[in-house]
Amino acid sequence: MFARTHILSRLSRFPSNRRFASSNPSQSSYQVVVVGGGTGGLAVSSTLSEVLGRNAVAVIEPASYQPLWTLVGGGVKPFSASSKPVSEVMPPNVSWIKNKAIEVKPESNFVVLQDGQQIKYDYLVVAAGIQLNWNKVKGLPEALGNNGVSSNYAEDSVEKTWKFIQEFKGGNAVFTMPSTPIKCPGAAIKIAYLAEDHFRNAGVRQSTRVIYNTGMGKIFSVEKYANSLLRVAKDRGIEVNLSSELVEIRADRKEAVFKSNKTGEESVLPYDFLHAVPPMGPPDFIAKSNIGNAAGWVDVDQYTLQHNKYPNIYSLGDSSSVPTSKTAAAIAVQSGVLKHNLLSAMRGNLTPLTAAKYDGYCSCPLFVGRDQLILAEFNGFNATPMETFPFDQGKERGSMYFLTKEIIPEIYWRGLLKGTWVGPGRFRSYFN
Ligand code: UQ1
């Protein structure tokens, strides 16, 4: 719920930040440095910069961030609705360092930028997102955007998805999902449902095979929604193949090569349209900085989001080791927890008793057709449903489609990025 007043009520307890007050653009020391100006970085820095004042909080972010791409690729929203320049979403009190963090020195409390500059911090928040590893699929980087191959995960091919879907004349429409964690794990299959819906309306469905090949062993991590997705796939004649990982695209022959994650066997599938979701992984600088776990994600306590080794480091969102799905809804709840705990730590008052704890909440709005959506909400720690509304959210509904298409984008831009939306927990308590 909207937490601004809650957090700002503590404002007066903070000493003003005179130590760092400076308009010097080459300032190289901040109370809080946030690596990443995506959803998590902005949600946290909005509030912290308001509480701590000017020149206290820096955000290191080289590029822009665009959510909503399933809807762009599916022809539901224009690209312009999905993207805003970073300058427009950066909180006013934040010092925006338009550069890339290449290493953190956790023993010395500074971040190294690409140009060699060092930025010192008292507290560090890592919200660096997830890395798209296009090169891990042979032929994919070259194929992307041409001859029926697209991805909603690439800025320069997301609009091609919709173009290719519209131009599709029948044949094999293939949708892929890797076996790695990905951001927005429903995205790979949502676009299959949206495309299938369009093929039906365009009169090409009968001459089309719609094939969803996922490297994962399940269609969805939560059984309730997995069953819903399988039911819809069956009704709509979408072929679902599990443990089937895209390993190569031979664009010249319009062939995709899949490898079974069970037997290791490879098979070739001709395609007329292919939507690829690339393998993803943690940003490389985390392992290099020795702040990651064995898999390379920032090693934090899954409840408090505080680093397991360095107490002045926190992390949320896709780059953290928190073992839940990588969704914006999860970031909303995590951002509330992180801000509470970081501000408590700054006051010298973070203890097991005062710490806020992330409850594992995640949500995936699963489009299954032009006006039907299954709003999956669940505890990512134990894969059980955690639904907000007093009806069965395993069923596809027009109301949930409307909520996701029209209301959640407003919550995202005006609430989450401004630091005031920390998830629907209060509504859930009210309805249930
Ligand atoms: C949510 O809070 C959120 O973050 C803004 C999303 O990301 C875009 C979501 O998709 C969802 C479903 C929620 C949860 C919100 C409600 C109203 C159930």
PDB file of C-alpha atoms and ligand atoms in Angstrom, residues 39 67-68 327-330 332-333 361 363-365 375-377 388-389 393 400 403-404 407-409 411-413 416 421-424 427, ligand 1:
ATOM      1  CA  THR A  39      12.318  -0.604 -10.835  1.00  0.00           C
ATOM      2  CA  PRO A  67       8.572  -2.489 -18.702  1.00  0.00           C
ATOM      3  CA  LEU A  68       5.322  -3.585 -20.322  1.00  0.00           C
ATOM      4  CA  THR A 327       8.688  -9.797 -10.902  1.00  0.00           C
ATOM      5  CA  ALA A 328       7.952  -6.096 -10.422  1.00  0.00           C
ATOM      6  CA  ALA A 329       5.311  -6.997  -7.851  1.00  0.00           C
ATOM      7  CA  ALA A 330       7.973  -8.764  -5.781  1.00  0.00           C
ATOM      8  CA  ALA A 332       7.297  -3.543  -4.715  1.00  0.00           C
ATOM      9  CA  VAL A 333       7.130  -5.527  -1.472  1.00  0.00           C
ATOM     10  CA  TYR A 361       5.087 -12.164  -2.389  1.00  0.00           C
ATOM     11  CA  SER A 363       2.786 -11.711  -8.920  1.00  0.00           C
ATOM     12  CA  CYS A 364       2.607 -12.579 -12.607  1.00  0.00           C
ATOM     13  CA  PRO A 365      -0.278 -11.199 -14.613  1.00  0.00           C
ATOM     14  CA  LEU A 375      -3.621 -12.939 -12.041  1.00  0.00           C
ATOM     15  CA  ALA A 376      -1.122 -15.293 -10.407  1.00  0.00           C
ATOM     16  CA  GLU A 377      -0.145 -14.046  -6.948  1.00  0.00           C
ATOM     17  CA  THR A 388      -5.483 -10.328  -3.178  1.00  0.00           C
ATOM     18  CA  PHE A 389      -9.052 -10.640  -4.389  1.00  0.00           C
ATOM     19  CA  GLN A 393      -7.638 -15.999  -9.448  1.00  0.00           C
ATOM     20  CA  MET A 400      -8.031  -8.843 -14.177  1.00  0.00           C
ATOM     21  CA  LEU A 403      -6.627  -4.158 -13.956  1.00  0.00           C
ATOM     22  CA  THR A 404      -3.334  -5.168 -15.541  1.00  0.00           C
ATOM     23  CA  ILE A 407      -4.467   0.294 -13.618  1.00  0.00           C
ATOM     24  CA  ILE A 408      -1.214  -1.497 -12.865  1.00  0.00           C
ATOM     25  CA  PRO A 409       0.806   0.674 -15.308  1.00  0.00           C
ATOM     26  CA  ILE A 411       0.531   2.039 -10.059  1.00  0.00           C
ATOM     27  CA  TYR A 412       3.910   1.275 -11.592  1.00  0.00           C
ATOM     28  CA  TRP A 413       4.786   4.784 -12.809  1.00  0.00           C
ATOM     29  CA  LEU A 416       6.164   2.025  -7.355  1.00  0.00           C
ATOM     30  CA  TRP A 421       3.603   1.537  -3.572  1.00  0.00           C
ATOM     31  CA  VAL A 422       4.924  -1.391  -1.563  1.00  0.00           C
ATOM     32  CA  GLY A 423       2.499  -4.036  -2.780  1.00  0.00           C
ATOM     33  CA  PRO A 424      -1.150  -4.972  -2.340  1.00  0.00           C
ATOM     34  CA  PHE A 427      -5.927  -4.954   0.130  1.00  0.00           C
TER      35      PHE A 427
HETATM   36  C1  UQ1 B   1       1.989  -5.028  -8.416  1.00  0.00           C
HETATM   37  O1  UQ1 B   1       2.041  -4.456  -7.336  1.00  0.00           O
HETATM   38  C2  UQ1 B   1       2.933  -4.680  -9.426  1.00  0.00           C
HETATM   39  O2  UQ1 B   1       3.847  -3.720  -9.191  1.00  0.00           O
HETATM   40  C3  UQ1 B   1       3.443  -2.434  -9.482  1.00  0.00           C
HETATM   41  C4  UQ1 B   1       2.923  -5.335 -10.637  1.00  0.00           C
HETATM   42  O3  UQ1 B   1       3.908  -5.065 -11.523  1.00  0.00           O
HETATM   43  C5  UQ1 B   1       3.758  -4.362 -12.660  1.00  0.00           C
HETATM   44  C6  UQ1 B   1       1.926  -6.325 -10.903  1.00  0.00           C
HETATM   45  O4  UQ1 B   1       1.929  -6.881 -11.995  1.00  0.00           O
HETATM   46  C7  UQ1 B   1       0.947  -6.651  -9.895  1.00  0.00           C
HETATM   47  C8  UQ1 B   1      -0.074  -7.681 -10.224  1.00  0.00           C
HETATM   48  C9  UQ1 B   1       0.976  -6.018  -8.679  1.00  0.00           C
HETATM   49  C10 UQ1 B   1      -0.014  -6.361  -7.611  1.00  0.00           C
HETATM   50  C11 UQ1 B   1      -1.107  -5.361  -7.588  1.00  0.00           C
HETATM   51  C12 UQ1 B   1      -2.409  -5.601  -7.350  1.00  0.00           C
HETATM   52  C13 UQ1 B   1      -3.359  -4.471  -7.370  1.00  0.00           C
HETATM   53  C14 UQ1 B   1      -2.939  -6.947  -7.112  1.00  0.00           C
END
